[in-house]
PDB file of C-alpha atoms in Angstrom:
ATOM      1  CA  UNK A   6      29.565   1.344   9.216  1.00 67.00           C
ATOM      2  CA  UNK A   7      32.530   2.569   7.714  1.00 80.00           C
ATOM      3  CA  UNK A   8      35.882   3.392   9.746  1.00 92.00           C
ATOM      4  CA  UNK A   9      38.370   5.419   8.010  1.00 94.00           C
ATOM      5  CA  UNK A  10      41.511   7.467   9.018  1.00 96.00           C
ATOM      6  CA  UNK A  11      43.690  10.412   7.661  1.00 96.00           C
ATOM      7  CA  UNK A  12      47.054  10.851   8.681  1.00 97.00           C
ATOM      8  CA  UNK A  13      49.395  14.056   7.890  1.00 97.00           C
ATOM      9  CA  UNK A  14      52.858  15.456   8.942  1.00 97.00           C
ATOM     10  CA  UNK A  15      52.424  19.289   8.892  1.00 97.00           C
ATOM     11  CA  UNK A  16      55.206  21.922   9.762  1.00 97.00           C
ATOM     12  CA  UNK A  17      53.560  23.485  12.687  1.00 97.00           C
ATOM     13  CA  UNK A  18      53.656  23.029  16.366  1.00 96.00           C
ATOM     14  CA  UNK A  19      51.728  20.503  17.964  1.00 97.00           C
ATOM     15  CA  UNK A  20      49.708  23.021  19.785  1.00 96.00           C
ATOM     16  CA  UNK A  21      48.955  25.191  16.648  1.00 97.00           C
ATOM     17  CA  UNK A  22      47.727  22.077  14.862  1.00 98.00           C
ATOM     18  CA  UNK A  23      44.966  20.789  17.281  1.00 98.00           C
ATOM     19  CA  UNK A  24      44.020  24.392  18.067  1.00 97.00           C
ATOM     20  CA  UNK A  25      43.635  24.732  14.060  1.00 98.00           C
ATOM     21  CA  UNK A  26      42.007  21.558  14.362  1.00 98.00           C
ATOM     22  CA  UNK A  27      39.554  22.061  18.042  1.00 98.00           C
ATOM     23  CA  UNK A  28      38.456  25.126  16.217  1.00 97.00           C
ATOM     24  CA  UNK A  29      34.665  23.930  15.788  1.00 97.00           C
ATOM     25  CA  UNK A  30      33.516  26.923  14.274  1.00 97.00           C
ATOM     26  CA  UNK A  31      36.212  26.926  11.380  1.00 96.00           C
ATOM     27  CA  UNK A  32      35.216  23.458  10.208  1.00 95.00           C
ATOM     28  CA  UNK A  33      32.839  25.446   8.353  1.00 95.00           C
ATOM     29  CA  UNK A  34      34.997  26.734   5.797  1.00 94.00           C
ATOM     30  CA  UNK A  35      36.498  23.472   5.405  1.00 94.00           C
ATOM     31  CA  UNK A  36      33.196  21.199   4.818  1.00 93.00           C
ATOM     32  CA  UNK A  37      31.577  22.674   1.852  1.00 91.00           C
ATOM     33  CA  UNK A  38      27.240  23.375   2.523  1.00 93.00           C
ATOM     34  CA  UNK A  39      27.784  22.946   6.358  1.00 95.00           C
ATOM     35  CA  UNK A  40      27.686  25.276   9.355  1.00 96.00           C
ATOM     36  CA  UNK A  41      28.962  24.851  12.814  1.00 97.00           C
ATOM     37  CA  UNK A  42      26.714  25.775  15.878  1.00 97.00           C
ATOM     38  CA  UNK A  43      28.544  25.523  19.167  1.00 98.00           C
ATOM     39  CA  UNK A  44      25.958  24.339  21.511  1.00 98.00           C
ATOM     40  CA  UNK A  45      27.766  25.254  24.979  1.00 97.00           C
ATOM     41  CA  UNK A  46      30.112  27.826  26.320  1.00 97.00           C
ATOM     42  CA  UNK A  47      33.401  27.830  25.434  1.00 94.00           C
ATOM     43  CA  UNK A  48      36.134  26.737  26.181  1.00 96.00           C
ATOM     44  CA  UNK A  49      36.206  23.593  24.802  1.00 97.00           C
ATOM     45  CA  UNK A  50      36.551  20.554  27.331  1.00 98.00           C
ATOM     46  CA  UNK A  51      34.583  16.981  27.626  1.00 98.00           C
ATOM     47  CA  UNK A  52      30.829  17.766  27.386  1.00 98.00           C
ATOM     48  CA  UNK A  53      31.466  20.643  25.158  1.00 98.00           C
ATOM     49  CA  UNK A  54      28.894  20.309  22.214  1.00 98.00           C
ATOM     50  CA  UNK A  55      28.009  21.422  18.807  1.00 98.00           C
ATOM     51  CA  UNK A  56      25.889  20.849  16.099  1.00 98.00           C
ATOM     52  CA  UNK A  57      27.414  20.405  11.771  1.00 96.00           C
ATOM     53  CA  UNK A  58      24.498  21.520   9.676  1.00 96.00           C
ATOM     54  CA  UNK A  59      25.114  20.584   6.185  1.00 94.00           C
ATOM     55  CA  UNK A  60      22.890  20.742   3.000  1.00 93.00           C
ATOM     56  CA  UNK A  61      20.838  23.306   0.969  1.00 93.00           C
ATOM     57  CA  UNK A  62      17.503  24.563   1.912  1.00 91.00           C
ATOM     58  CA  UNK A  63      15.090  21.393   3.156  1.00 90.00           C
ATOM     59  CA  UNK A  64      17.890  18.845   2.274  1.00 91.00           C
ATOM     60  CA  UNK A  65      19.715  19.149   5.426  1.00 93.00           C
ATOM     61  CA  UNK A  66      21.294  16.910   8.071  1.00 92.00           C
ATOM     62  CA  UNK A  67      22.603  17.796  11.102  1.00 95.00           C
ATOM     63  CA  UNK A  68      25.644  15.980  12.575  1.00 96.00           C
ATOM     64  CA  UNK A  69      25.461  16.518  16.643  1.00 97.00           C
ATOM     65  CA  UNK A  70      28.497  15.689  18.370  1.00 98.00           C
ATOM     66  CA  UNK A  71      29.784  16.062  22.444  1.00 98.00           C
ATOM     67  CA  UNK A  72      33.384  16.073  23.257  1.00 98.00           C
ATOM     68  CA  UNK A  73      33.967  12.827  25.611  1.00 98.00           C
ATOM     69  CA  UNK A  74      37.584  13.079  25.755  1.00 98.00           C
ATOM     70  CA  UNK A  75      39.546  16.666  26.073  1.00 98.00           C
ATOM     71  CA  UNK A  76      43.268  16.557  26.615  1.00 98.00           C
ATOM     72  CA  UNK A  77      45.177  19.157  24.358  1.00 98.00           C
ATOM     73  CA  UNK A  78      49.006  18.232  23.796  1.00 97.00           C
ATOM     74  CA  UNK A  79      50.957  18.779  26.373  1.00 93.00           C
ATOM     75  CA  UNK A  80      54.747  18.485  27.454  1.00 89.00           C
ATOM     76  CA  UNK A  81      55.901  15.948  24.528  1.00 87.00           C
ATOM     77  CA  UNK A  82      52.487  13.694  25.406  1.00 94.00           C
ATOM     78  CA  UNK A  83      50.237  13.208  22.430  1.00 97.00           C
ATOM     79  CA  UNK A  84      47.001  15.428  22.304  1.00 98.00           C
ATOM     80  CA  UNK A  85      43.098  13.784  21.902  1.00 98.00           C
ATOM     81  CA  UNK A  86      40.096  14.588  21.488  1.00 98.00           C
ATOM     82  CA  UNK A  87      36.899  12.347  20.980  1.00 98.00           C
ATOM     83  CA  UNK A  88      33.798  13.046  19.598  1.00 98.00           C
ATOM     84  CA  UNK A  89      30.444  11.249  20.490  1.00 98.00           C
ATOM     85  CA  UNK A  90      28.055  11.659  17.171  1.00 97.00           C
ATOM     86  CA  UNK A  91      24.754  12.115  19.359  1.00 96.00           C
ATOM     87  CA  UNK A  92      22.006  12.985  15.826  1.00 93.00           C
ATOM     88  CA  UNK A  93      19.275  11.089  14.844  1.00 92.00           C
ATOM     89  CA  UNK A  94      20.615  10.181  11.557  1.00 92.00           C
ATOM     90  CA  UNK A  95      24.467  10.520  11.564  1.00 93.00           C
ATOM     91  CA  UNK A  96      26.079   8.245  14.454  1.00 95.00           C
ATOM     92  CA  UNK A  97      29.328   6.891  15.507  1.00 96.00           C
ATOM     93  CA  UNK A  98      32.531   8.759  16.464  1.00 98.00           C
ATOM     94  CA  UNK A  99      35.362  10.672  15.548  1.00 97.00           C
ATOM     95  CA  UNK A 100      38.750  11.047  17.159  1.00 98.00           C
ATOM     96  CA  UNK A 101      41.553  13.938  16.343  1.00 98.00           C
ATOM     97  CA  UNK A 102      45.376  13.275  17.732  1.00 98.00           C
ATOM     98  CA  UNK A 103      47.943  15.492  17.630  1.00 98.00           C
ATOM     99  CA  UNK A 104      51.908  14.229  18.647  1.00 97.00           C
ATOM    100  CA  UNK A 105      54.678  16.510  18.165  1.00 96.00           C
ATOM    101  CA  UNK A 106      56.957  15.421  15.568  1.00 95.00           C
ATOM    102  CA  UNK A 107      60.448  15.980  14.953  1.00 94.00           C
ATOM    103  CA  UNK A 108      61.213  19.809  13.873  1.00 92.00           C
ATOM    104  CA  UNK A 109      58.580  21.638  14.885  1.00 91.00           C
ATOM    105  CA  UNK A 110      56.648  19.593  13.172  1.00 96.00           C
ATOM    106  CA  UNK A 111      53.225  17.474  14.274  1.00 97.00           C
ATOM    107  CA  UNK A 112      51.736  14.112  13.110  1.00 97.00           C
ATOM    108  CA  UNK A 113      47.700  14.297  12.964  1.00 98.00           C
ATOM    109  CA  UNK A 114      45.490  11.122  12.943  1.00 98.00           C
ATOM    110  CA  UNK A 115      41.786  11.819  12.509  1.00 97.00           C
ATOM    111  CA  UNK A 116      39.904   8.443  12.935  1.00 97.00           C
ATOM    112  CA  UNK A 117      36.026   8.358  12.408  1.00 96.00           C
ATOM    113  CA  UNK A 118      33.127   5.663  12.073  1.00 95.00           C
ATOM    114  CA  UNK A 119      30.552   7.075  10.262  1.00 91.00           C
ATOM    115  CA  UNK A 120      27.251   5.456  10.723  1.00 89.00           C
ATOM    116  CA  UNK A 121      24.405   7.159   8.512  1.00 88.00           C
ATOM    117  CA  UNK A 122      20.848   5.715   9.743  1.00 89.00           C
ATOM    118  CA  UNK A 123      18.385   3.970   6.637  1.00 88.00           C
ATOM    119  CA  UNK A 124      21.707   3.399   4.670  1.00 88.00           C
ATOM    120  CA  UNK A 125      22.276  -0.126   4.086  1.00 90.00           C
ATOM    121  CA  UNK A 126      25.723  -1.535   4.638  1.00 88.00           C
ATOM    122  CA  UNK A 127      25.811  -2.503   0.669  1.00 91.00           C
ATOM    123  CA  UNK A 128      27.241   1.597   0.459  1.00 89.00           C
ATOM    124  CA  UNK A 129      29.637   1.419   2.950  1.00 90.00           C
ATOM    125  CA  UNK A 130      32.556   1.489   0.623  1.00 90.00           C
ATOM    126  CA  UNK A 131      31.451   4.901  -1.027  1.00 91.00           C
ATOM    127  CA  UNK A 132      30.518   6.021   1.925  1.00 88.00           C
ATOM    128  CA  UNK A 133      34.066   5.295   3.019  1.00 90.00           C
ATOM    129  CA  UNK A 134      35.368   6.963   0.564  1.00 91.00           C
ATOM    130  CA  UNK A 135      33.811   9.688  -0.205  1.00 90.00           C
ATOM    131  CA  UNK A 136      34.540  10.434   3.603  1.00 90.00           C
ATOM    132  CA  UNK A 137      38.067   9.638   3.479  1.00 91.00           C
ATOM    133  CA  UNK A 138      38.247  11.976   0.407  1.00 93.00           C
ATOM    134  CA  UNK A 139      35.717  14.849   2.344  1.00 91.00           C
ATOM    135  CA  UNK A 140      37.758  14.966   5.663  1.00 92.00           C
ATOM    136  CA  UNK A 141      41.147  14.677   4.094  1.00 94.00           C
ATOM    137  CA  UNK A 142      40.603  18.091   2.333  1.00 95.00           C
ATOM    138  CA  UNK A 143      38.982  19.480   5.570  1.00 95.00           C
ATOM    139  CA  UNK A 144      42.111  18.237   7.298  1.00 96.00           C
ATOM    140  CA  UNK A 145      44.278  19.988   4.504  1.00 96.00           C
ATOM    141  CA  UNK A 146      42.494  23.256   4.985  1.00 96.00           C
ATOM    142  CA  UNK A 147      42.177  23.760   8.332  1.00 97.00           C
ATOM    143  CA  UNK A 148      45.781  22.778   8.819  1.00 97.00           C
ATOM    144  CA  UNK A 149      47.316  25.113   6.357  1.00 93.00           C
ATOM    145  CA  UNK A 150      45.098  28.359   7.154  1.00 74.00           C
ATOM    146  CA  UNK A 151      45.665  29.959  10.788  1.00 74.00           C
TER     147      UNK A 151
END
């Protein structure tokens, strides 16, 4: 059960960057083969959630995940959201903060635990990272595209 993290100083407002980053559906253009189903109406807050559908034709899994933890930046404080994984395969959690930063500038941590059911634990490390690679270029392109 891998845990990884990516960390980035970007050159936008703390409030751009998690709404770049909150913005379920866009994760789609950033995760290559995968498409986002939001599961509840909008807006986003804790029990929000949505489905990550990723693969080709039969070879698909779906990554289910519920907001437990909604509070956008605010006032100087540091913004966070958590993510339950709730699928029968994928599990674990992922968590997105967003501080402001010096300049108009904002610091992003995305922590996850990735826990893919029937793997055993001897592919952990590729599975770590490949994922640290995978969300690290999802990062990247959701925070440089408005």
């Amino acid at each position: 059960m891998p845990t990884f993290s990516v960390e980035r100083t970007v050159p936008l407002p703390a409030e751009e960057a998690w709404r770049r980053l909150t913005d379920w559906p866009r994760h789609a253009g950033a995760v290559p083969l995968t498409r986002i189903r939001v599961l509840t109406p909008g807006p986003t807050r804790e029990g929000t959630r949505f489905v990550a559908r990723s693969g080709v034709g039969p070879l698909v899994l779906d990554d289910i995940m519920e907001v437990t933890v909604w509070r956008p930046p605010a006032d100087g404080a540091c913004g966070l959201c958590r993510l339950e994984k709730r699928g029968r395969v994928i599990l674990g959690w992922a968590e997105i903060e967003v501080l402001a930063a010096p300049g108009d500038r904002s610091r992003v941590v995305w922590r996850e635990e990735l826990r893919v059911r029937f793997l055993p634990s001897a592919v952990d490390p590729a599975l770590e990272s490949a994922s640290r690679r995978l969300f690290g270029r999802a990062a990247d392109h959701l925070l440089e595209r408005p």
